[in-house]
């Protein structure tokens, strides 16, 4: 038997778990029993599975008591049947007990206080990545998919939910009730969920045949409407996008007072940190509502991408999360087009650029030996860079071919496990483009390119190099396959794949503006030579999209930070934005101007103040100090940015006056 410290042997694989858990909220303990139906692939003298911080009371193999030992270090349970198990089906029964811990992992304890100050306890789970083994003994690896039949024995009056809908309820002699939930589809252990507590739920909403509810702490019903609205919209939108029906029977959205992550995509039983899901429509800001919309869409996107089709091992976490991030923005953009989610995502991408320009950055994907190695993947390079790379690919291929590729991938690998390359291959099969080669150049190399654009003779020359804040002359050159969209004048953008050191395009002799990274979806920065930069004048700016103008400003400020451009040149550029009304562009301008404020001194600083007043005063004048009824959400946010910018950085006397 192979005893790799990080991977369980594949000599016996679970087909189904019949799991009974009986939490006692008063003593914060639980007892449990699990029967695992196993497919023994070859004769074996022992069974090796995962268990952590559980008291194992008894183990039976095919009804016969079997000796076992717990290995603390590797979080394993080793069972030795009296005789080697022959190939075929076997049954493993384990009786165990545990503590509802305060670690927010496995089967844990959450609490809340009611208006009278009385504390109430909730027993709930968080399994990802490898804490299912804290709730019950199991094959706790993502490719050991099995059916879960969950039974809960709880005090009457408590609300209990799990992945499947409740199928049967019987009273026990001791006064408790036994609830049986429907079998799940075959899925990974990290998606198992159980929540038991004094909770309430909203009435069921029928979403084209899928019942949906929100489960929450009593007294919070009035905070659920927005979450429900976006969840109903997203579930429909994803069924449409993926072209595959929702893969389970119901959706419970559970708002918990204590939750370590933001939310968790347990199949049919999504758990949320309460503050990221419940909002008061009367008092919440646009920012808060957008965050809820993002998180809800993100988790529901996982029901297909992650739950139906799952990574083979934890190296695939990045793709799981990057894809859900991409879909969250796409769904949110469809839900509230006026929030311009793809434009504001530019800012989130800039945060990834910042980390990725450092010498200490990492490649998006890397080899993962132990599950703990994957914990470093839950960061800005996975979510924001990964999501931005998928957006770049989608826009290069075209949204509809990309969508068909994704749908092809999901139906090809439904109920199964994949490696990253399987997604690229499926999209490649549908589009005929070199998707795997292109994406490999982005996934396996750290950093991102700077694309330099210059006018040489009658050509536009594009060259790539790695963008760094600190140049490293000794580093070998990195090459990406860069999908560059170029717009010349008012013509439709041309798509060029810059896969070597340089690419050349004919440049018409008419001094028309040339915009590199047209549509603003590339994961690279752009530097123009003097001629090309001078062509991007006020008239050219007014013909550009918000995201394109955002990128122009953001790239320019990054060039200052990287010591490729003078701060005064940034001010020259900024001065051309006096007519700007877009929030995202203003956010980029403001962050550059504030940065410049820390760099320039003396006369230059006075010039900066004049530039700020010249730029921002007309904006504040237009917006006014008070919000009229029914003004767009983003306008209010822009006012909140403009007034302090004028008062503090612009040192404008009038806007410094206190509000009466
Ligand atoms: Zn996620």
XYZ file of C-alpha atoms and ligand atoms in Angstrom:
661
model
C 0.000 0.000 0.000
C 1.327 3.390 -1.026
C 1.680 5.634 2.013
C 2.394 8.984 0.395
C 2.148 11.496 3.264
C -0.179 13.728 1.245
C -2.324 11.416 -0.851
C -4.488 8.546 0.360
C -3.943 5.199 -1.331
C -6.470 4.449 -4.069
C -6.923 0.784 -3.108
C -10.432 1.464 -1.780
C -12.642 4.397 -2.765
C -15.881 5.584 -1.153
C -19.053 5.316 -3.250
C -21.479 6.580 -0.650
C -21.587 7.785 2.939
C -24.590 7.234 5.196
C -23.810 9.770 7.864
C -25.644 10.440 11.107
C -24.619 13.386 13.279
C -26.165 14.255 16.636
C -24.923 17.612 17.917
C -25.625 18.642 21.518
C -25.556 22.426 21.468
C -25.664 22.731 25.261
C -22.443 20.793 25.871
C -20.915 21.738 22.474
C -20.241 18.095 21.600
C -21.498 15.698 18.974
C -21.707 11.986 18.357
C -21.822 10.359 14.979
C -21.932 7.229 12.932
C -20.861 6.810 9.337
C -21.305 3.841 7.051
C -19.078 4.048 3.980
C -19.812 1.846 1.010
C -16.444 1.178 -0.576
C -15.273 0.043 -3.952
C -12.158 -2.026 -3.176
C -10.132 -1.851 -6.363
C -7.509 -4.441 -5.406
C -7.047 -6.825 -2.494
C -5.723 -4.862 0.459
C -4.595 -5.574 4.035
C -5.635 -2.150 5.344
C -7.865 0.843 4.794
C -6.446 4.351 5.166
C -8.733 7.366 5.498
C -8.715 10.786 7.206
C -9.861 11.717 10.703
C -8.765 14.624 12.885
C -9.581 15.416 16.524
C -12.316 12.777 16.611
C -12.808 10.121 19.268
C -13.166 6.880 17.354
C -15.224 4.405 19.392
C -15.689 1.443 17.111
C -14.824 0.323 13.582
C -16.484 -2.550 11.716
C -15.483 -3.868 8.319
C -18.272 -5.863 6.657
C -19.917 -6.136 10.091
C -16.822 -7.475 11.872
C -14.943 -5.492 14.455
C -11.584 -4.314 13.104
C -8.557 -2.909 14.959
C -7.643 0.656 14.081
C -5.062 3.275 14.927
C -5.128 7.054 14.657
C -2.137 8.850 13.170
C -2.183 12.346 14.613
C 0.544 13.818 12.399
C -1.007 12.815 9.083
C -4.619 13.144 10.317
C -5.322 9.556 9.343
C -7.208 6.559 10.569
C -5.707 3.193 9.646
C -8.062 0.212 9.807
C -6.763 -3.372 9.653
C -9.448 -5.931 8.795
C -8.954 -9.433 10.258
C -8.202 -10.765 6.779
C -7.135 -8.856 3.622
C -10.140 -7.341 1.891
C -10.779 -8.823 -1.540
C -11.569 -6.583 -4.516
C -15.267 -5.702 -4.720
C -17.718 -3.861 -2.494
C -17.088 -3.499 1.240
C -18.854 -1.758 4.096
C -17.050 0.261 6.735
C -18.929 1.370 9.879
C -17.393 3.893 12.265
C -18.877 5.218 15.511
C -17.282 8.402 16.821
C -17.674 11.546 18.928
C -16.219 15.045 18.848
C -16.338 18.595 20.155
C -18.075 21.509 18.439
C -14.871 23.535 18.352
C -14.217 27.269 18.460
C -11.783 27.146 15.511
C -14.354 27.935 12.771
C -13.256 24.680 11.053
C -14.880 21.305 10.646
C -18.010 20.997 12.833
C -17.880 24.158 14.935
C -19.801 26.376 17.316
C -21.162 29.789 16.386
C -23.136 31.956 18.792
C -25.396 34.984 18.833
C -27.181 36.988 21.530
C -30.880 37.733 21.301
C -32.307 41.188 22.182
C -32.550 40.080 25.849
C -28.829 39.321 25.888
C -29.308 35.545 26.043
C -26.635 33.582 24.166
C -27.725 30.923 21.636
C -25.516 28.283 20.017
C -25.437 27.162 16.383
C -23.585 24.028 15.241
C -22.267 24.549 11.721
C -19.593 23.335 9.320
C -16.758 24.692 7.185
C -14.930 21.859 5.438
C -12.737 23.463 2.746
C -10.005 22.590 2.228
C -9.418 19.589 4.507
C -11.566 19.909 7.612
C -14.349 17.487 6.728
C -12.175 14.971 8.581
C -12.901 16.957 11.761
C -16.642 16.277 11.375
C -16.512 12.571 10.412
C -13.922 10.050 9.177
C -13.751 10.230 5.379
C -11.613 10.130 2.247
C -10.963 13.856 2.436
C -9.541 14.554 -1.029
C -11.389 16.401 -3.782
C -11.298 13.567 -6.313
C -12.790 11.014 -3.875
C -16.322 11.968 -4.885
C -19.207 10.060 -3.333
C -22.932 10.323 -2.587
C -23.778 11.674 0.874
C -26.951 10.603 2.665
C -27.095 12.820 5.750
C -29.230 12.223 8.851
C -29.341 14.649 11.785
C -30.645 13.939 15.269
C -31.512 17.212 16.945
C -33.667 18.791 19.617
C -37.150 19.571 18.356
C -37.643 23.228 17.624
C -34.177 23.675 16.134
C -33.738 24.394 12.452
C -31.487 21.872 10.706
C -30.254 22.109 7.114
C -27.834 20.148 4.982
C -26.977 19.812 1.293
C -30.147 17.971 0.271
C -33.787 18.810 1.052
C -35.373 17.236 4.138
C -37.059 13.955 3.138
C -38.264 12.407 6.401
C -38.749 13.366 10.028
C -39.407 11.013 12.947
C -39.614 11.483 16.676
C -37.139 9.575 18.810
C -37.914 8.037 22.206
C -35.713 10.577 23.981
C -37.747 13.479 22.591
C -35.337 14.499 19.833
C -36.185 14.312 16.133
C -34.357 12.443 13.383
C -34.226 14.296 10.044
C -33.224 12.535 6.851
C -31.987 14.601 3.929
C -32.039 13.584 0.274
C -28.907 11.990 -1.193
C -26.501 14.428 -2.823
C -25.059 13.971 -6.285
C -21.523 12.486 -6.151
C -19.413 15.290 -4.721
C -16.221 16.078 -2.805
C -16.075 15.992 0.990
C -15.160 19.699 1.160
C -18.700 20.554 -0.007
C -20.581 18.736 2.785
C -22.612 21.093 5.008
C -24.647 20.779 8.175
C -26.194 23.673 10.136
C -28.274 23.182 13.296
C -29.540 25.920 15.583
C -32.328 28.201 16.764
C -32.697 29.785 13.332
C -35.463 31.056 11.093
C -35.926 30.827 7.371
C -37.676 32.959 4.784
C -40.547 31.459 2.803
C -39.378 29.356 -0.134
C -39.101 31.116 -3.471
C -39.590 28.935 -6.546
C -36.811 29.690 -9.060
C -37.980 27.806 -12.148
C -38.577 24.679 -10.074
C -35.672 25.116 -7.629
C -36.829 26.067 -4.104
C -34.671 28.771 -2.533
C -34.653 30.015 1.080
C -32.545 32.179 3.341
C -31.783 30.782 6.796
C -30.865 33.406 9.386
C -30.752 34.361 13.038
C -34.265 35.267 14.321
C -35.067 38.929 13.890
C -33.113 39.407 10.649
C -35.864 38.642 8.144
C -36.080 42.291 7.071
C -32.430 42.162 5.895
C -32.904 39.299 3.441
C -34.703 40.885 0.464
C -31.681 42.134 -1.419
C -29.751 38.848 -1.023
C -32.770 36.895 -2.236
C -33.271 39.166 -5.226
C -29.702 38.812 -6.422
C -29.685 35.044 -5.704
C -32.824 34.468 -7.765
C -31.388 36.525 -10.611
C -27.987 34.797 -10.486
C -29.322 31.239 -10.374
C -31.369 31.866 -13.527
C -28.534 33.708 -15.205
C -26.042 30.875 -14.564
C -28.416 28.163 -15.812
C -28.657 30.185 -18.971
C -24.932 30.896 -19.276
C -23.774 27.350 -18.595
C -26.665 25.794 -20.533
C -26.942 23.177 -17.748
C -29.749 22.978 -15.159
C -28.868 23.687 -11.530
C -27.219 20.418 -10.417
C -29.030 19.935 -7.084
C -32.579 19.990 -5.666
C -32.747 23.194 -3.653
C -30.720 26.191 -2.532
C -30.447 27.237 1.104
C -28.478 30.426 1.735
C -27.384 30.430 5.362
C -26.265 33.655 7.085
C -23.999 32.815 10.043
C -22.755 35.109 12.802
C -19.312 33.419 12.955
C -17.646 32.498 9.683
C -13.955 32.577 8.833
C -14.126 33.137 5.071
C -16.580 35.355 3.196
C -18.819 32.510 2.087
C -18.633 28.831 1.106
C -20.098 27.111 -1.926
C -21.444 23.939 -0.207
C -23.721 22.265 -2.742
C -27.302 23.378 -2.107
C -26.374 24.853 1.290
C -24.261 27.963 0.796
C -22.976 29.504 4.018
C -22.155 33.206 4.383
C -20.586 35.514 6.854
C -23.717 37.355 7.959
C -22.308 40.827 7.273
C -21.584 39.909 3.622
C -25.097 38.736 2.939
C -27.687 40.592 5.013
C -28.189 44.262 4.163
C -30.688 46.878 5.137
C -32.021 48.351 1.891
C -32.827 51.610 3.684
C -29.377 52.349 5.090
C -26.843 50.291 3.087
C -24.415 51.932 0.690
C -23.957 50.948 -2.957
C -20.595 49.481 -1.952
C -22.242 47.162 0.587
C -24.949 46.036 -1.811
C -22.444 45.432 -4.588
C -20.358 43.294 -2.245
C -23.416 41.179 -1.407
C -24.248 40.819 -5.094
C -20.645 39.791 -5.825
C -20.503 37.205 -3.058
C -23.901 35.661 -3.815
C -23.139 35.415 -7.541
C -19.666 34.030 -6.801
C -20.959 31.180 -4.626
C -23.789 30.260 -6.994
C -21.332 30.229 -9.931
C -19.447 27.507 -8.019
C -22.500 25.192 -8.007
C -21.430 24.243 -11.529
C -17.791 25.320 -11.667
C -16.353 23.658 -8.567
C -19.232 21.525 -7.340
C -20.395 19.755 -10.513
C -16.900 19.779 -12.037
C -14.169 19.800 -9.394
C -10.390 20.201 -9.331
C -8.498 16.929 -9.036
C -6.154 18.312 -6.376
C -5.603 21.571 -4.498
C -3.357 23.086 -7.182
C -6.680 23.668 -8.964
C -7.953 26.039 -6.252
C -6.776 29.038 -8.242
C -8.853 28.148 -11.309
C -11.871 27.371 -9.150
C -11.659 30.780 -7.512
C -10.544 32.740 -10.572
C -13.422 31.398 -12.596
C -15.996 32.129 -9.891
C -14.575 35.669 -9.668
C -14.926 36.116 -13.426
C -18.531 34.851 -13.288
C -19.376 36.972 -10.251
C -18.469 40.132 -12.158
C -20.274 38.958 -15.291
C -23.460 38.135 -13.351
C -23.291 41.347 -11.329
C -22.824 43.327 -14.544
C -25.956 41.695 -15.944
C -27.856 42.252 -12.667
C -27.097 45.962 -12.345
C -25.671 47.332 -15.619
C -25.696 50.832 -14.091
C -23.020 49.730 -11.606
C -20.628 49.191 -14.560
C -19.067 46.225 -12.838
C -16.500 45.457 -15.552
C -15.247 49.038 -15.373
C -14.929 49.009 -11.591
C -13.256 45.602 -11.787
C -10.381 47.555 -13.409
C -9.543 48.824 -9.928
C -9.486 45.338 -8.453
C -7.211 44.284 -11.297
C -4.903 47.194 -10.443
C -4.487 45.741 -6.948
C -3.314 42.501 -8.590
C -0.950 44.489 -10.844
C 0.592 46.035 -7.746
C 1.410 42.690 -6.120
C 2.392 41.124 -9.412
C 4.929 43.865 -10.189
C 6.938 42.944 -7.088
C 10.049 40.792 -7.258
C 8.437 38.464 -4.691
C 5.329 37.668 -6.752
C 4.497 34.073 -7.709
C 3.037 32.285 -10.692
C -0.744 31.869 -10.555
C -0.566 28.076 -10.548
C 2.150 26.098 -8.812
C 2.746 22.568 -7.655
C 0.873 21.730 -4.454
C 2.102 18.778 -2.384
C 0.353 19.212 0.946
C -3.145 20.702 1.218
C -1.608 23.489 3.339
C 0.403 24.583 0.265
C -2.863 25.575 -1.373
C -3.794 27.978 1.413
C -1.385 30.519 -0.095
C -3.558 30.446 -3.211
C -6.439 32.335 -1.585
C -5.057 35.767 -2.533
C -5.208 38.631 -5.010
C -3.224 36.700 -7.632
C -5.792 33.890 -7.631
C -9.009 35.913 -7.460
C -8.231 39.225 -9.160
C -5.372 38.296 -11.506
C -6.957 34.936 -12.301
C -10.342 36.560 -12.938
C -8.753 39.253 -15.106
C -6.875 36.650 -17.185
C -10.154 34.854 -17.892
C -11.758 38.159 -18.875
C -8.849 38.838 -21.258
C -9.238 35.386 -22.816
C -13.019 35.790 -23.087
C -12.708 39.119 -24.887
C -9.964 37.838 -27.197
C -11.996 34.795 -28.265
C -15.355 36.596 -28.167
C -17.882 36.149 -25.323
C -20.070 33.616 -27.114
C -17.296 31.226 -28.303
C -15.788 31.433 -24.809
C -19.158 30.647 -23.212
C -19.628 27.662 -25.506
C -16.167 26.412 -24.519
C -17.060 26.648 -20.826
C -20.377 24.849 -21.362
C -18.522 22.142 -23.304
C -16.026 21.737 -20.439
C -18.792 21.431 -17.832
C -20.822 18.863 -19.724
C -17.715 16.881 -20.694
C -16.491 16.621 -17.077
C -19.773 16.710 -15.110
C -19.551 14.795 -11.772
C -15.857 14.327 -12.340
C -12.503 15.978 -11.594
C -10.165 17.959 -13.809
C -6.796 19.642 -14.186
C -6.478 23.270 -15.331
C -5.491 22.219 -18.853
C -8.833 20.445 -19.323
C -10.594 23.826 -19.389
C -8.177 25.263 -21.957
C -8.531 22.119 -24.092
C -12.330 22.313 -24.032
C -12.310 25.986 -25.055
C -9.674 25.216 -27.671
C -11.841 22.398 -29.089
C -14.749 24.821 -29.515
C -12.821 27.868 -30.783
C -9.867 26.361 -32.665
C -7.547 28.918 -30.988
C -4.268 27.965 -29.200
C -5.867 28.478 -25.788
C -3.683 26.110 -23.769
C -0.409 27.566 -25.055
C -1.681 31.099 -24.558
C -2.940 30.543 -21.015
C 0.085 28.473 -19.958
C 2.257 31.511 -20.682
C 0.196 33.490 -18.140
C -0.467 30.822 -15.520
C 2.992 29.356 -15.084
C 5.062 32.562 -15.200
C 5.065 35.188 -12.462
C 4.495 38.839 -13.343
C 2.925 40.492 -16.392
C 4.101 42.423 -19.431
C 4.590 46.053 -20.242
C 3.689 46.567 -23.896
C 5.669 49.429 -25.414
C 4.066 51.039 -28.445
C 6.120 53.157 -30.806
C 5.779 54.756 -34.212
C 8.715 53.631 -36.362
C 8.686 54.564 -40.063
C 5.194 53.670 -41.213
C 4.640 51.029 -38.615
C 3.233 50.633 -35.148
C 5.760 48.523 -33.268
C 4.664 46.636 -30.144
C 7.339 45.224 -27.855
C 6.938 43.315 -24.621
C 9.043 43.179 -21.485
C 8.241 42.310 -17.897
C 6.776 45.188 -15.897
C 8.643 45.654 -12.635
C 8.879 48.415 -10.079
C 12.547 47.533 -9.582
C 14.285 46.661 -12.855
C 16.339 43.482 -12.725
C 18.886 43.517 -15.531
C 20.083 40.010 -14.671
C 16.639 38.402 -15.025
C 16.122 36.414 -18.235
C 13.499 37.983 -20.530
C 9.967 36.685 -20.020
C 7.614 36.280 -22.983
C 3.863 36.043 -22.819
C 1.355 35.336 -25.569
C -0.282 38.734 -25.259
C -3.647 39.308 -26.917
C -3.341 42.993 -27.847
C -6.386 44.883 -29.105
C -5.403 48.032 -31.034
C -7.783 50.742 -32.194
C -6.592 53.232 -34.810
C -8.779 56.277 -35.270
C -12.406 55.275 -35.184
C -11.944 51.875 -36.836
C -12.945 48.658 -35.009
C -10.105 47.243 -32.872
C -7.586 44.896 -34.483
C -6.604 41.826 -32.440
C -2.899 40.987 -32.507
C -1.294 38.074 -30.671
C 2.071 39.405 -29.525
C 3.868 36.132 -28.876
C 7.469 37.094 -29.564
C 9.628 40.074 -28.639
C 7.780 42.372 -31.040
C 4.937 42.695 -33.534
C 4.522 45.258 -36.311
C 1.386 46.723 -37.850
C 1.052 49.208 -40.690
C 0.313 52.687 -39.310
C -1.823 54.940 -41.511
C -0.194 58.307 -42.142
C -2.973 60.484 -40.697
C -1.913 61.202 -37.078
C -5.091 59.467 -35.889
C -5.082 58.345 -32.229
C -3.773 54.832 -31.635
C -5.074 53.072 -28.546
C -3.279 49.937 -27.368
C -5.294 47.727 -24.984
C -8.507 48.926 -26.626
C -11.516 47.959 -24.457
C -9.151 47.836 -21.485
C -9.333 44.091 -20.865
C -5.647 43.130 -21.226
C -3.634 42.031 -18.206
C -0.695 44.249 -19.150
C 0.362 47.846 -18.951
C 1.034 50.086 -21.944
C 3.731 52.711 -22.568
C 3.508 54.984 -25.603
C 6.320 56.856 -27.316
C 6.012 60.636 -27.454
C 4.303 60.778 -30.846
C 1.646 58.224 -29.942
C 1.053 59.746 -26.525
C 0.509 63.196 -28.001
C -2.191 61.781 -30.260
C -4.304 60.854 -27.211
C -5.600 64.395 -26.782
C -8.880 65.598 -25.285
C -10.814 64.718 -28.432
C -9.348 61.218 -28.410
C -10.183 60.855 -24.696
C -13.824 61.711 -25.286
C -14.069 58.886 -27.836
C -12.669 56.322 -25.384
C -14.666 54.120 -23.007
C -14.474 54.689 -19.243
C -12.351 51.574 -18.770
C -9.978 52.668 -21.545
C -9.504 56.067 -19.905
C -9.109 54.343 -16.542
C -6.293 52.179 -17.957
C -4.564 55.175 -19.527
C -4.443 57.017 -16.195
C -3.627 53.921 -14.148
C -0.796 52.891 -16.500
C 0.634 56.401 -16.392
C 0.676 56.497 -12.602
C 2.254 53.011 -12.446
C 4.937 54.328 -14.816
C 5.688 57.122 -12.343
C 5.976 54.638 -9.476
C 8.272 52.459 -11.616
C 10.416 55.515 -12.390
C 9.635 55.424 -16.092
C 7.757 58.728 -16.106
C 8.094 62.079 -14.279
C 5.329 63.024 -11.838
C 5.010 66.303 -13.758
C 4.215 64.351 -16.926
C 1.453 62.629 -14.997
C 0.075 66.069 -14.084
C 0.153 67.053 -17.766
C -1.895 63.982 -18.572
C -4.308 64.548 -15.668
C -4.910 68.151 -16.740
C -6.615 66.829 -19.876
C -9.423 65.253 -17.818
C -11.347 68.414 -16.877
C -14.513 67.058 -18.520
C -14.290 63.662 -16.865
C -17.471 62.411 -15.179
C -16.802 58.710 -14.689
C -16.245 57.401 -11.170
C -13.661 54.726 -12.043
C -11.548 57.201 -14.022
C -11.762 59.647 -11.156
C -10.627 56.974 -8.746
C -7.525 56.404 -10.891
C -6.905 60.154 -11.203
C -7.358 60.667 -7.467
C -4.976 57.892 -6.524
C -2.329 59.253 -8.928
C -2.815 62.842 -7.743
C -2.599 61.820 -4.090
C 0.541 59.842 -4.881
C 2.008 62.815 -6.734
C 1.142 64.978 -3.723
C 3.565 62.888 -1.695
C 6.323 63.182 -4.305
C 6.440 66.822 -5.425
C 7.545 69.762 -3.324
C 7.657 73.559 -3.343
C 6.519 75.163 -6.580
C 5.612 71.799 -8.068
C 3.307 71.172 -5.140
C 1.591 74.498 -5.711
C 1.150 73.558 -9.351
C -0.357 70.256 -8.238
C -2.864 72.119 -6.056
C -3.786 74.353 -8.993
C -4.227 71.326 -11.253
C -6.460 69.669 -8.656
C -8.598 72.799 -8.256
C -8.810 73.270 -12.020
C -9.891 69.654 -12.451
C -12.132 69.083 -9.470
C -13.908 72.439 -8.931
C -16.093 72.140 -12.045
C -16.931 68.573 -11.034
C -18.010 69.586 -7.521
C -19.962 72.472 -9.017
C -21.799 70.088 -11.330
C -22.498 67.501 -8.632
C -23.501 69.934 -5.895
C -23.155 69.197 -2.194
C -26.477 67.441 -1.718
C -27.814 64.321 -3.382
C -31.088 64.905 -5.229
C -33.710 62.166 -4.882
C -33.204 59.216 -7.214
C -29.710 60.093 -8.342
C -27.686 57.174 -9.764
C -25.710 55.186 -7.146
C -22.356 55.956 -8.739
C -22.955 59.703 -8.775
C -23.214 59.742 -4.996
C -19.955 57.844 -4.774
C -18.284 60.316 -7.137
C -19.391 63.237 -4.929
C -17.900 61.441 -1.938
C -14.587 61.244 -3.780
C -14.542 64.725 -5.321
C -15.227 66.962 -2.315
C -12.445 65.647 -0.024
C -10.047 65.623 -2.991
C -10.714 69.290 -3.661
C -10.604 70.244 0.020
C -7.511 68.318 1.075
C -5.277 67.930 -1.951
C -6.541 71.039 -3.739
C -6.451 73.094 -0.496
C -9.681 74.707 -1.646
C -10.938 77.091 1.088
C -14.600 76.890 0.228
C -14.844 73.129 0.220
C -13.039 73.004 3.558
C -15.994 74.763 5.204
C -17.705 72.496 7.705
C -21.141 71.236 6.781
C -23.838 73.236 8.561
Zn -14.999 30.880 -4.384
